[in-house]
C-alpha atoms as one frame of an Amber mdcrd trajectory, in Angstrom:
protein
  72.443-162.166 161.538  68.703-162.389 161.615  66.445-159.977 161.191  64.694
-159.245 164.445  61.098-160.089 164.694  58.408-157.429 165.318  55.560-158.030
 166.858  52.703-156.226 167.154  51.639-154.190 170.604  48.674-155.026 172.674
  47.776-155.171 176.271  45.863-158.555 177.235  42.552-157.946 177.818  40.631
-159.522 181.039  37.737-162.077 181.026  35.561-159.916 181.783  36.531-157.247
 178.974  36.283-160.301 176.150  32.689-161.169 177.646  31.425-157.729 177.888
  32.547-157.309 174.184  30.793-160.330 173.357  27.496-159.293 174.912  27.956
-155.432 173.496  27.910-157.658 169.882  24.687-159.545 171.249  22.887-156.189
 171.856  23.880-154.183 168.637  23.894-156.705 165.845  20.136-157.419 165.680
  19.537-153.641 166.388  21.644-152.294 163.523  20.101-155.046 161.438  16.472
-153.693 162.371  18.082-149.907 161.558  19.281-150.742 158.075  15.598-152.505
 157.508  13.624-149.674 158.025  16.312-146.887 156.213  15.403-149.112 153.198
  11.720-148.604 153.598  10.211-145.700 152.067   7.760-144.721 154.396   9.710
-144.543 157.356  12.428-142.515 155.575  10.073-139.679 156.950  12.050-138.251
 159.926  14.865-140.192 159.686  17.885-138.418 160.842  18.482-135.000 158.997
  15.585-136.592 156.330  12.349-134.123 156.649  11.292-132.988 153.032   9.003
-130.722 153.901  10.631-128.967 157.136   8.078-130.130 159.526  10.343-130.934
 162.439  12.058-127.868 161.254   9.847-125.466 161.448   8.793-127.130 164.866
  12.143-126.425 166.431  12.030-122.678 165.359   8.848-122.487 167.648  11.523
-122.982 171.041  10.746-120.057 173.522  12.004-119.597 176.665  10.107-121.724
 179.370  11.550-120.908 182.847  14.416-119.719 184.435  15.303-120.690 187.880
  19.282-120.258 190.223  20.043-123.854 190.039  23.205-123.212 192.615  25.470
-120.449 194.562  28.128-121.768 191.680  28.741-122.014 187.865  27.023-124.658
 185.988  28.542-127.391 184.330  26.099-129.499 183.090  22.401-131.314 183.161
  20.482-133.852 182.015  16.817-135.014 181.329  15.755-138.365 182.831  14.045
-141.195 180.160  10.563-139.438 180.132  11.539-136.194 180.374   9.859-135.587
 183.928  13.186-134.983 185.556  16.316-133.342 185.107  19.763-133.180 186.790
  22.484-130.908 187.096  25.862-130.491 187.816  28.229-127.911 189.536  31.651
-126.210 190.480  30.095-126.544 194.258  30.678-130.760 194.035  26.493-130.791
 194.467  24.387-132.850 191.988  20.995-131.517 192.110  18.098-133.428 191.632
  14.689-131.249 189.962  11.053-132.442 188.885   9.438-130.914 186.047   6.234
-129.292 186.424   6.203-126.869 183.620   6.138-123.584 183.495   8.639-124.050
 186.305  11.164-126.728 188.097  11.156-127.866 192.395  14.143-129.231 193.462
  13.659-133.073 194.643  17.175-133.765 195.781  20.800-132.252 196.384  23.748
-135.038 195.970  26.672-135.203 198.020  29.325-137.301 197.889  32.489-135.775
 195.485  34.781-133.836 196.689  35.059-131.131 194.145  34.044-129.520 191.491
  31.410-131.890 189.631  31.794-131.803 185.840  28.922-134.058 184.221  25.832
-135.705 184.871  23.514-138.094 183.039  20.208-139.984 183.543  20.516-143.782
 182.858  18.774-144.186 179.077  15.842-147.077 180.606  15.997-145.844 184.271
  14.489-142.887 185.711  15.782-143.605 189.180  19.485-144.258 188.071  22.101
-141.171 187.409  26.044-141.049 186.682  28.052-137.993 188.011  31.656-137.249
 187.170  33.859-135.166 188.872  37.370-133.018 188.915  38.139-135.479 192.090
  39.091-138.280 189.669  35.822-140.357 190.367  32.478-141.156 188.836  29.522
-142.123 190.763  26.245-143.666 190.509  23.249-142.809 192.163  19.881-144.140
 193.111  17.599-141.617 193.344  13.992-143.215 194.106  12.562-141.794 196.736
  12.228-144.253 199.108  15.555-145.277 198.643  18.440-142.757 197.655  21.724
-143.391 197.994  25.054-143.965 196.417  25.618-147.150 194.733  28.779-146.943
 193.179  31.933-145.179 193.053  34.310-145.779 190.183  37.771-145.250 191.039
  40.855-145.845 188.218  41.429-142.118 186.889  44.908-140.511 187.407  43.181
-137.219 186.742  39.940-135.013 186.718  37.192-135.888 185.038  35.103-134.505
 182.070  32.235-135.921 180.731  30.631-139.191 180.643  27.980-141.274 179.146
  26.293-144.133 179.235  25.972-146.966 176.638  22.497-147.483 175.072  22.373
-151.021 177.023  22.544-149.353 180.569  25.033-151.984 181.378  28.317-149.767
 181.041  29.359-146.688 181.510  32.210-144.248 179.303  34.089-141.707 181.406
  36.356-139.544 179.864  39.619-137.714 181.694  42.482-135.238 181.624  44.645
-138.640 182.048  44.314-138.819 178.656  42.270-141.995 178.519  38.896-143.212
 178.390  37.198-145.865 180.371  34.533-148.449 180.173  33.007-149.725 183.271
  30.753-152.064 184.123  27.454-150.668 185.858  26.547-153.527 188.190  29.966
-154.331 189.833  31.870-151.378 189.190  34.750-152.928 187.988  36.989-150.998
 185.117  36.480-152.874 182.242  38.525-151.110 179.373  41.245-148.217 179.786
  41.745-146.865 176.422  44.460-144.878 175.131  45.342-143.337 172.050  44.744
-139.413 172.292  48.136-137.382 172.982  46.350-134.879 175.093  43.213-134.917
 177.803  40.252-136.660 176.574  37.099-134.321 177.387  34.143-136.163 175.762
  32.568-139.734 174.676  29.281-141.129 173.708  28.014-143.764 172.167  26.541
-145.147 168.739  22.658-146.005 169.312  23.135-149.342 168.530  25.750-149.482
 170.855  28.606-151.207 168.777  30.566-148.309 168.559  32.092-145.591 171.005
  33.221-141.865 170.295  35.952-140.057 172.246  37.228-136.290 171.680  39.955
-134.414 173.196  42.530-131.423 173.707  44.818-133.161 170.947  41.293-131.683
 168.713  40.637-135.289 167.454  37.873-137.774 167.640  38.238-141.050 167.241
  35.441-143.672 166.698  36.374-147.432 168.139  34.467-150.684 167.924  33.399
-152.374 171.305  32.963-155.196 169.393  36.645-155.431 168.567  38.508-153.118
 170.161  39.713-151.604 166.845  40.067-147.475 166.106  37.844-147.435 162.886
  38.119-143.392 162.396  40.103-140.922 163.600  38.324-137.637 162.907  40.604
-134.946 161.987  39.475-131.136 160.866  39.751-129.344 163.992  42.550-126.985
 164.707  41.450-126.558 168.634  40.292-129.112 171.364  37.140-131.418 170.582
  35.099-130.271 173.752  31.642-132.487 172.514  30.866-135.381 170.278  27.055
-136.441 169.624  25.764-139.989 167.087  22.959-139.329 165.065  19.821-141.441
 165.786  20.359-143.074 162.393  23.505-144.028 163.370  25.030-142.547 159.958
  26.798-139.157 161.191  28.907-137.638 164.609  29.014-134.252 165.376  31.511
-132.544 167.180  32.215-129.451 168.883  35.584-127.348 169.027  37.212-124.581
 170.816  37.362-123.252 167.148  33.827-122.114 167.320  33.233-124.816 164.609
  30.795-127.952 164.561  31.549-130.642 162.408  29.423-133.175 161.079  31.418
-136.489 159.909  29.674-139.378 157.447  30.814-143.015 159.238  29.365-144.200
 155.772  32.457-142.161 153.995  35.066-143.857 156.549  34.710-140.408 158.267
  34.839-137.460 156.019  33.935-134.351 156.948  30.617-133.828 155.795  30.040
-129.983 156.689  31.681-127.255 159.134  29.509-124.832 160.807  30.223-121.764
 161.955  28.793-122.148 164.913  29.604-119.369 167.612  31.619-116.668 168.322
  33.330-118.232 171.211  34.101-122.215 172.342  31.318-125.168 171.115  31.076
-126.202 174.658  28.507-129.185 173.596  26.679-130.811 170.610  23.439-133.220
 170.600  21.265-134.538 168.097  17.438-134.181 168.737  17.058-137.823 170.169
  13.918-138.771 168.553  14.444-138.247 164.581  17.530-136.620 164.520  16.014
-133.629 162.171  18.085-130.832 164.366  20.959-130.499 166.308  21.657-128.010
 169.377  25.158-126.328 170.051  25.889-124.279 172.895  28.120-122.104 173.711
  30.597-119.664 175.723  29.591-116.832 173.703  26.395-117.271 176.047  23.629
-118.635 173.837  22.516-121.856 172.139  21.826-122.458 168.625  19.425-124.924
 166.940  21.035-126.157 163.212  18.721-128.131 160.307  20.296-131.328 160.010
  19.188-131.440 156.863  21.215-128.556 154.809  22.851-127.182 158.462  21.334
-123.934 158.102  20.516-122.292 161.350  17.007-122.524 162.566  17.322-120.407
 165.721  19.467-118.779 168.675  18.773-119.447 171.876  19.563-116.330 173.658
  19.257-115.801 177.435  21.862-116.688 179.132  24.527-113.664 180.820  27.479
-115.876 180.351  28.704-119.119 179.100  26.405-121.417 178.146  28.279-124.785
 179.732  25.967-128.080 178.746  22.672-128.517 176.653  20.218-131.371 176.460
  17.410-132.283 174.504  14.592-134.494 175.784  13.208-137.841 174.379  10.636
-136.488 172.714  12.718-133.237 171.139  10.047-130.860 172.568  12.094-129.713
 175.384  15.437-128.558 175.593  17.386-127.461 179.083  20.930-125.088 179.183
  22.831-124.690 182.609  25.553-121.325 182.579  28.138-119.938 184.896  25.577
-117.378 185.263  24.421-120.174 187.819  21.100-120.179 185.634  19.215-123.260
 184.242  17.128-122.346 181.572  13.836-124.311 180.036  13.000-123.936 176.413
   9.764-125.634 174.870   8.129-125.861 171.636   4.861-123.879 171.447   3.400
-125.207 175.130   3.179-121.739 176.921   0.197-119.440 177.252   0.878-115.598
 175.238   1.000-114.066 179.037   3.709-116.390 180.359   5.623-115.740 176.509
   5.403-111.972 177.340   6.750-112.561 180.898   9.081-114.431 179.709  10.632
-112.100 177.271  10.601-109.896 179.696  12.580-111.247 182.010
């Protein structure tokens, strides 16, 4: 009798999947190729992710004080993001509302309020080359995207697929496609300009809660309630890594600029910081918190610090160097929900179920607004 032949499982990709993967290949290849040039150079080692000798950016990021405080909603927080050039910033919450704010330090004005999901909204993001362009997700199984200018605001596009809520989402360094993560235990890749669902990708047990992106772009992260991460290739399609040290749910996973480590966050009160170099070891464990690491992010510009936050109610800046702590951000009355850190690492925004979105800044305050501040 003969044996029976096995053949390996795959779903068929579309025609539109094999060209997007072609053009993600187009976009990162000469990119990482510039990246590895200048690691090998010397004098731009200087800054390079967690590389900063003599602690400047360091010592920099223990100078964050508390900038502003202002109610960003009648409900809990969930999330917010800085625009390109840091004059904007968006955030999310339990009400369904996306709300829209300029930046005119010491405080924040409200531009815009964003209605279109029917519950709870659970992530936002600013398009990475578009100040006008923003990406919502939401516990009503949708993700939308916004135009904001304006002269013209609307909705441009809703992305429908999910067979459950949504978590987070990103979007790729290209602009062109955008990663939405879901309790349906998959992750998605669509395409920006027609909306169409480009990828569904399985392979966590449980409800995927987080993705991002590698900053050349050939790469993808997602993290889940099964507490794994697993690193794929666009390019391909292949799982390079799967990331295994936590014991809890992965809540948040964060590239390095340099492209060389992830970070992720756990319901174990841990961050971990994995070497892709080192076909993902674990690198380091931080203690992080005393409750949930509800997000992670490397400082976008060099990469010298991270910033955790947290449901024990604060946020905590970490040396990416030796992953020492460099300070607490403490202000919050209860869980700290979603952190980010603008382009320029000089400005870093938390949102809270204490309905609160905080603004903290290196060093750009006068010593009467510090003493109000600390006051308050």
């Amino acid at each position: 009798m003969d044996e029976q032949m096995q053949y390996p499982f795959f779903t068929e990709g579309t025609r539109e999947l094999l060209q997007a993967r072609v053009d993600i290949a187009h976009y990162s290849l000469p990119r990482a190729k510039a990246r590895l040039e200048s690691a090998k150079q010397p004098c731009l080692r200087l800054g390079d992710s967690g590389e900063d000798p003599d602690n400047h950016v360091v010592k920099r990021a223990g100078d964050f004080v508390l900038d502003c405080s202002e109610i960003g909603d009648d409900r809990p927080l969930t999330a917010c993001s800085f625009s390109r050039d840091a004059s904007m910033l968006a955030t999310s919450s339990w009400s369904g509302i996306t709300k829209v704010w300029s930046i005119t330090p010491p405080g924040i004005t409200k531009m815009a309020a964003l209605k279109g999901h029917t519950e709870r909204a659970t992530d936002v993001v600013f398009s990475p080359a578009d100040n006008c362009i923003l990406a919502t997700a939401s516990a009503d199984k949708t993700a939308k995207l916004w135009n904001i200018s304006s002269d013209n605001r609307s909705l441009l596009t809703s992305f429908h697929g999910h067979q459950d809520r949504l978590a987070r989402l990103a979007f790729h360094p290209s602009e062109r496609y955008l990663g939405t993560a879901s309790f349906d235990k998959t992750w998605r890749l669509w395409d920006v300009n027609t909306g169409t669902q480009l990828l569904l990708q399985e392979g966590h047990s449980r409800g995927v809660y987080g993705v991002g992106f590698h900053p050349d772009g050939s790469l993808a992260a997602s993290c889940g309630l099964d507490a794994h991460a697993l690193v794929w290739d666009l390019r391909s399609g292949r799982l390079y890594y799967t990331l295994t040290g936590h014991v809890s749910p992965v809540l948040g996973v964060s590239f390095s600029p340099n492209g060389r480590l992830v970070a992720t966050a756990g319901e174990d009160n841990f961050c971990r910081i994995w070497d892709l170099r080192m076909t993902g070891k674990l690198l380091y464990s931080i203690p992080a918190h005393k409750s949930l690491v509800s997000q992670v992010k490397f400082a976008p510009r060099d990469g010298a610090y991270l910033a955790t936050s947290s449901y024990d109610a604060t946020a905590a800046l970490w040396s990416a160097q030796d992953y020492k702590p460099i300070k607490t951000l403490d202000g919050h009355e209860s869980k700290v929900t979603g952190l980010d850190i603008s382009g320029d690492g000089q400005q870093i925004v938390t949102v809270s179920h204490d309905r609160t979105i905080k603004m903290w800044s290196c060093g750009r305050r006068s010593s009467t607004r510090d003493k109000e501040m600390e006051l308050d």
